[in-house]
Short mmCIF file of C-alpha atoms and ligand atoms in Angstrom, two decimals:
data_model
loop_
_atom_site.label_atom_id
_atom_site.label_comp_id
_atom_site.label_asym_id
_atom_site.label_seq_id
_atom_site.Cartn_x
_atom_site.Cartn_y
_atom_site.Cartn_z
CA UNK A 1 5.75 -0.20 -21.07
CA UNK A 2 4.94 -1.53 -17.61
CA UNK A 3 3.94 0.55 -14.67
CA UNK A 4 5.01 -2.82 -12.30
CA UNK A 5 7.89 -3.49 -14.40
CA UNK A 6 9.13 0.03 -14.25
CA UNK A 7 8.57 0.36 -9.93
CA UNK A 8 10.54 -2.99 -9.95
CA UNK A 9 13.50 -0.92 -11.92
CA UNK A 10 13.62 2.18 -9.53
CA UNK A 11 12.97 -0.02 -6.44
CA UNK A 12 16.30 -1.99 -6.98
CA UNK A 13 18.37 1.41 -7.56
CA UNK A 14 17.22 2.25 -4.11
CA UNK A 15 19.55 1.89 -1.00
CA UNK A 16 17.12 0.02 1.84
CA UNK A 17 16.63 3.32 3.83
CA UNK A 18 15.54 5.32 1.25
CA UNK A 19 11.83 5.95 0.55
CA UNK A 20 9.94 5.71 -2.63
CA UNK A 21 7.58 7.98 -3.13
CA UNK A 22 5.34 7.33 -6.97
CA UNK A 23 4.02 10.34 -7.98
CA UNK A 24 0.98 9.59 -9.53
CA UNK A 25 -0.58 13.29 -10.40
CA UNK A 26 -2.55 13.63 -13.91
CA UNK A 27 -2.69 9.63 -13.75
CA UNK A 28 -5.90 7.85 -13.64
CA UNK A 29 -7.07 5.40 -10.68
CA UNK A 30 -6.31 2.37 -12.66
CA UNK A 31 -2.65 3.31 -13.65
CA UNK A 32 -2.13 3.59 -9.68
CA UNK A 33 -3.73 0.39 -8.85
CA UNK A 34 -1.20 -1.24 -11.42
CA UNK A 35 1.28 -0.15 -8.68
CA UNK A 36 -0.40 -0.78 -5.65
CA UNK A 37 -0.88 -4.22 -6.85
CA UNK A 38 2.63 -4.36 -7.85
CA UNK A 39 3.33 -3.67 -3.76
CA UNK A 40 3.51 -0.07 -3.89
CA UNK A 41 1.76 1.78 -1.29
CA UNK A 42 3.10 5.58 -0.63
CA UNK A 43 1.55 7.50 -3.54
CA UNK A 44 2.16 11.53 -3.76
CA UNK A 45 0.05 13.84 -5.45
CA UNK A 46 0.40 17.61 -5.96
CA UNK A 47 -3.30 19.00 -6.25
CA UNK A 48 -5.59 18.55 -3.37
CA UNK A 49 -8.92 17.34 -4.77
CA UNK A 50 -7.40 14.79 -6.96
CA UNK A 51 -5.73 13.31 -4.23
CA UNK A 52 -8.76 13.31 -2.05
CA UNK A 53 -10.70 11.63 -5.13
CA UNK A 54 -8.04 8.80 -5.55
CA UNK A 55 -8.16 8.35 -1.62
CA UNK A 56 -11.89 8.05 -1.53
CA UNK A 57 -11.84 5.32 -5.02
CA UNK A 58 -8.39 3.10 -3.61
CA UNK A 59 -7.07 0.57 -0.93
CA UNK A 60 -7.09 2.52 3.22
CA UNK A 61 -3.96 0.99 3.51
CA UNK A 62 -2.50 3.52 1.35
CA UNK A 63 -0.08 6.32 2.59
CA UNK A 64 -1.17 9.91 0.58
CA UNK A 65 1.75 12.35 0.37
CA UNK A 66 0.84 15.84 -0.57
CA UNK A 67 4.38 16.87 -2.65
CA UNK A 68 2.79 20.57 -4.14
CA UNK A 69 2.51 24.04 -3.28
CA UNK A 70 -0.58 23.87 -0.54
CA UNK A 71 -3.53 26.85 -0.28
CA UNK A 72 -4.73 26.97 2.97
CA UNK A 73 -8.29 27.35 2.35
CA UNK A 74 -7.61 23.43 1.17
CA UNK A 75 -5.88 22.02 4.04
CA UNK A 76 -9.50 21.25 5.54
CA UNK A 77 -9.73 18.90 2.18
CA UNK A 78 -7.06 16.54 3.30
CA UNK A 79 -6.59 16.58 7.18
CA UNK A 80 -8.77 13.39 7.59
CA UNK A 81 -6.12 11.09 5.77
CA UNK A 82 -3.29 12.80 4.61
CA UNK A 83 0.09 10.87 5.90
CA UNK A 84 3.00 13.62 4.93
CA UNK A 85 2.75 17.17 3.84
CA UNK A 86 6.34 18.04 1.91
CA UNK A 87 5.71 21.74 0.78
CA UNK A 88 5.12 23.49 4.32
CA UNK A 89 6.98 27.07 4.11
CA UNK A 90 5.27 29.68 6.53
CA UNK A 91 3.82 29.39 10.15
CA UNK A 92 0.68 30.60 8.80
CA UNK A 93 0.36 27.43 6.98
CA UNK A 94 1.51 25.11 9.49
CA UNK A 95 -0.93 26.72 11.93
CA UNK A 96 -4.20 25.98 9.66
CA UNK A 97 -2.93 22.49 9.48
CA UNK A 98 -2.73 21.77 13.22
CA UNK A 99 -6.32 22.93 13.14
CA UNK A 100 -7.40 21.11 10.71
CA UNK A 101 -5.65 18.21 12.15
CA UNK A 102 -7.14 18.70 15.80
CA UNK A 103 -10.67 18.52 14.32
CA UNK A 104 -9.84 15.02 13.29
CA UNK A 105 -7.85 14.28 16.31
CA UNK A 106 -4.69 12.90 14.35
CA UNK A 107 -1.41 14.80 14.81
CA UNK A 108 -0.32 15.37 10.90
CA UNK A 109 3.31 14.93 9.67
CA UNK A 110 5.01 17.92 7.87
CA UNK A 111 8.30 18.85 5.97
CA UNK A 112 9.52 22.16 5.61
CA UNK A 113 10.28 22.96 2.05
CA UNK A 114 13.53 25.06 2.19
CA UNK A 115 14.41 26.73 -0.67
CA UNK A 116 17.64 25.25 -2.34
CA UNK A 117 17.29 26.21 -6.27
CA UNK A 118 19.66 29.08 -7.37
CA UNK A 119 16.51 30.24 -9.34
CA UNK A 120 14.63 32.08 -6.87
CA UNK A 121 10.98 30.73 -8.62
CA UNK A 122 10.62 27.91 -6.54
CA UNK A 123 8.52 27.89 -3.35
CA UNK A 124 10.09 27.30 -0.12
CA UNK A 125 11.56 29.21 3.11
CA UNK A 126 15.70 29.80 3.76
CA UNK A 127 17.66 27.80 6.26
CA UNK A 128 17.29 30.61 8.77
CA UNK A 129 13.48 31.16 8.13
CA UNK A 130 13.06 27.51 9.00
CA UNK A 131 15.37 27.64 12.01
CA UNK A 132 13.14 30.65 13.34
CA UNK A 133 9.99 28.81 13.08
CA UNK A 134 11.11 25.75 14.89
CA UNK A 135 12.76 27.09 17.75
CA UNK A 136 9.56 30.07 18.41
CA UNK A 137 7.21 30.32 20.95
CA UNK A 138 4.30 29.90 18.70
CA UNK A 139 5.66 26.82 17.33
CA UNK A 140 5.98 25.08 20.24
CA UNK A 141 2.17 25.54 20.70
CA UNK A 142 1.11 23.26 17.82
CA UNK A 143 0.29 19.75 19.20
CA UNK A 144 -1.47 18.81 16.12
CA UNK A 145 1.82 19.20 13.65
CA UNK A 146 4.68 17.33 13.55
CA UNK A 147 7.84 17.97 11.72
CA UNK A 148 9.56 14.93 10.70
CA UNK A 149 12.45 16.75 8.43
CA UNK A 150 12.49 19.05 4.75
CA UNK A 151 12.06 18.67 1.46
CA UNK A 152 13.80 20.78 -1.63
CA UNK A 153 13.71 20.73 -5.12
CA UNK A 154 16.42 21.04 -7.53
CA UNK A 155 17.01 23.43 -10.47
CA UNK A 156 15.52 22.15 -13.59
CA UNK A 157 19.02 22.15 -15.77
CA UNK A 158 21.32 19.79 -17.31
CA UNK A 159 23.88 21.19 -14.80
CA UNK A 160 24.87 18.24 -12.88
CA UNK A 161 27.18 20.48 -10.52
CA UNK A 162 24.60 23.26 -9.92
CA UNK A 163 21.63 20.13 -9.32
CA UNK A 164 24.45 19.00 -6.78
CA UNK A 165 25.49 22.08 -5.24
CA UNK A 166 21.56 22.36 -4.46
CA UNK A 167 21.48 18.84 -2.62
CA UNK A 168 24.05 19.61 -1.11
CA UNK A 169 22.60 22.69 0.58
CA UNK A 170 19.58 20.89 1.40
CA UNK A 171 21.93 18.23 3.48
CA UNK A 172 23.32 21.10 5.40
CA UNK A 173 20.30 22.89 5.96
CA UNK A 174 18.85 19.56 7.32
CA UNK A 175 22.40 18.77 9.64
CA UNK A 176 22.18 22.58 10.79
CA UNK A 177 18.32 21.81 12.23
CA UNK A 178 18.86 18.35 13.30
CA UNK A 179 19.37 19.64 17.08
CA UNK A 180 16.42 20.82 17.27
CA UNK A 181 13.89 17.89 19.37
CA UNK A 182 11.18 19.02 20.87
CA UNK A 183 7.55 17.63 21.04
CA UNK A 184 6.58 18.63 17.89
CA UNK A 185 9.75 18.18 15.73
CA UNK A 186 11.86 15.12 15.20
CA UNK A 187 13.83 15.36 11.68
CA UNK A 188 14.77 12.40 10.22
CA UNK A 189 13.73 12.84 6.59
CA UNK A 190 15.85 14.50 3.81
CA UNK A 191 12.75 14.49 0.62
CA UNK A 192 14.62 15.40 -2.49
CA UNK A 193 15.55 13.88 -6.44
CA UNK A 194 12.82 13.03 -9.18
CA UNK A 195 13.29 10.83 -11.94
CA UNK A 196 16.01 12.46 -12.99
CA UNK A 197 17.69 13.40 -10.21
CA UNK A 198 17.29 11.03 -7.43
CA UNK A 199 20.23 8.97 -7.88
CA UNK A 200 22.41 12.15 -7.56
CA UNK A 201 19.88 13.04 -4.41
CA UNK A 202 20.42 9.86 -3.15
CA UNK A 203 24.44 10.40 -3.52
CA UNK A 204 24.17 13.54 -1.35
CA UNK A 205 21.70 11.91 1.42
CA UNK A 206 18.13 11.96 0.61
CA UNK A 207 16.28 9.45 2.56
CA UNK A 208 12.99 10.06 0.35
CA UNK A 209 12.56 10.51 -3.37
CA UNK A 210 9.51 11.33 -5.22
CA UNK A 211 9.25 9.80 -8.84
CA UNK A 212 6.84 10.19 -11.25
CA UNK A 213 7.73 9.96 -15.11
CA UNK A 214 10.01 6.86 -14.80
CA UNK A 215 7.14 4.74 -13.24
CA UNK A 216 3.86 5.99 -15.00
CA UNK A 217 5.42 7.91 -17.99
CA UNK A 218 5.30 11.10 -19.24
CA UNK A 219 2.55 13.46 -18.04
CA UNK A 220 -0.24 14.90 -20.55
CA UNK A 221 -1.22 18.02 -19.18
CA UNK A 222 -3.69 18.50 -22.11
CA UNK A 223 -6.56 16.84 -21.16
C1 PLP B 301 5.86 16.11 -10.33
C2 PLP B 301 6.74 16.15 -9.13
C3 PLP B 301 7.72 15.15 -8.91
C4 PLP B 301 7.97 13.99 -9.86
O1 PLP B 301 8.55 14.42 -11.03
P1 PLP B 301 9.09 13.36 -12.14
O2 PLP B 301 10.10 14.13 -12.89
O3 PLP B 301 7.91 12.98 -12.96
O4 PLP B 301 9.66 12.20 -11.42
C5 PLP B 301 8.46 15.22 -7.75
N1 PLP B 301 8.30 16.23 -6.86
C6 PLP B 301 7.38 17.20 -7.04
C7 PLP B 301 7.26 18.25 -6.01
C8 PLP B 301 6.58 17.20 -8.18
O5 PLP B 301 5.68 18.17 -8.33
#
């Protein structure tokens, strides 16, 4: 198996405006330079030290996505390089990061993660919460944030129509916020489908996938 061979194989299933993200969580420094020298340069991780680790070891010309649930005692961790937070689901979050992000004077880019699984297990706000936040007074206040669109994960199941049905929410939830331009917000990116799913998510308008498994194989979460 070859990490370059298998990027090369999920690249060409990819319409031109959709986004690869390779989630490279659990995977050592050398399995991700096998990709970055392979071309790949948007990397997402899910655990805040590791990512900062990898940063400090690889290539600056590398874009860090943080795809997991975020504490926000950690934010301070990652607001010197991090290029796109996915998992953003309550102001009080959002608000650490634009002051973590003022310190370093960088404005940091955000998706809300809008809960779209019928199982109710999965982080994430409703298409209402979101709509709230956005259009608030406080909101409005945070220069250092910007929110470039939302993020959603599926179901885990073999149940193609339920894993669609879930897309499909996330697609109007992201149509349904689209008016909303102001300084701060400007959606434009859909973030949804995994190895598994992202040719369905792709099907039902995601302009960003994030895949793991089917670039660096299977995780071992034992060691
Ligand atoms: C691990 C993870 C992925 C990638 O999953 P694969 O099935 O390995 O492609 C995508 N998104 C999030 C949020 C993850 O935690």
């Amino acid at each position: 198996m070859s990490i370059a061979k298998n990027l090369n194989d999920i690249k060409s299933q990819l319409p031109e405006q959709v986004t690869l993200v390779a989630v490279s969580k659990t995977k050592p420094v050398s399995d991700l330079m096998e990709a970055y020298d392979a071309g790949q340069r948007i990397f997402g991780e899910n655990k805040i030290q590791e990512m900062a680790e990898k940063h400090e070891q690889m290539p600056k010309d590398i874009e860090w996505h943080m795809i997991g649930h975020v504490q926000r005692n950690k934010v301070k961790y990652m607001a010197e390089f991090v290029n796109l937070i996915h998992g953003v689901d309550s102001f009080k979050l959002l608000n650490e990061i634009n002051k973590q992000a003022k310190k370093h004077d960088r404005i940091i880019n955000c998706l809300l993660q809008i809960r779209i699984a019928e199982e109710d297990t999965k982080f994430g706000m409703t298409s209402n919460d979101a709509k709230e936040l956005l259009t608030s007074e406080e909101f409005s206040s945070l220069t250092n944030v910007c929110i470039t669109g939302v993020m959603g994960m599926a179901t885990f199941t073999d149940d193609t129509n339920q894993i669609e049905n879930e897309f499909k929410r996330l697609k109007n939830t992201f149509e349904d916020l689209e008016p909303i331009q102001t300084n701060n917000c400007t959606l434009q990116i859909i973030s949804m489908g995994m190895s598994g799913d992202f040719k369905l998510a792709i099907n039902y308008g995601s302009t960003m996938v994030r895949v793991g498994s089917s670039i660096f194989g299977a995780r071992n979460y034992s060691n």
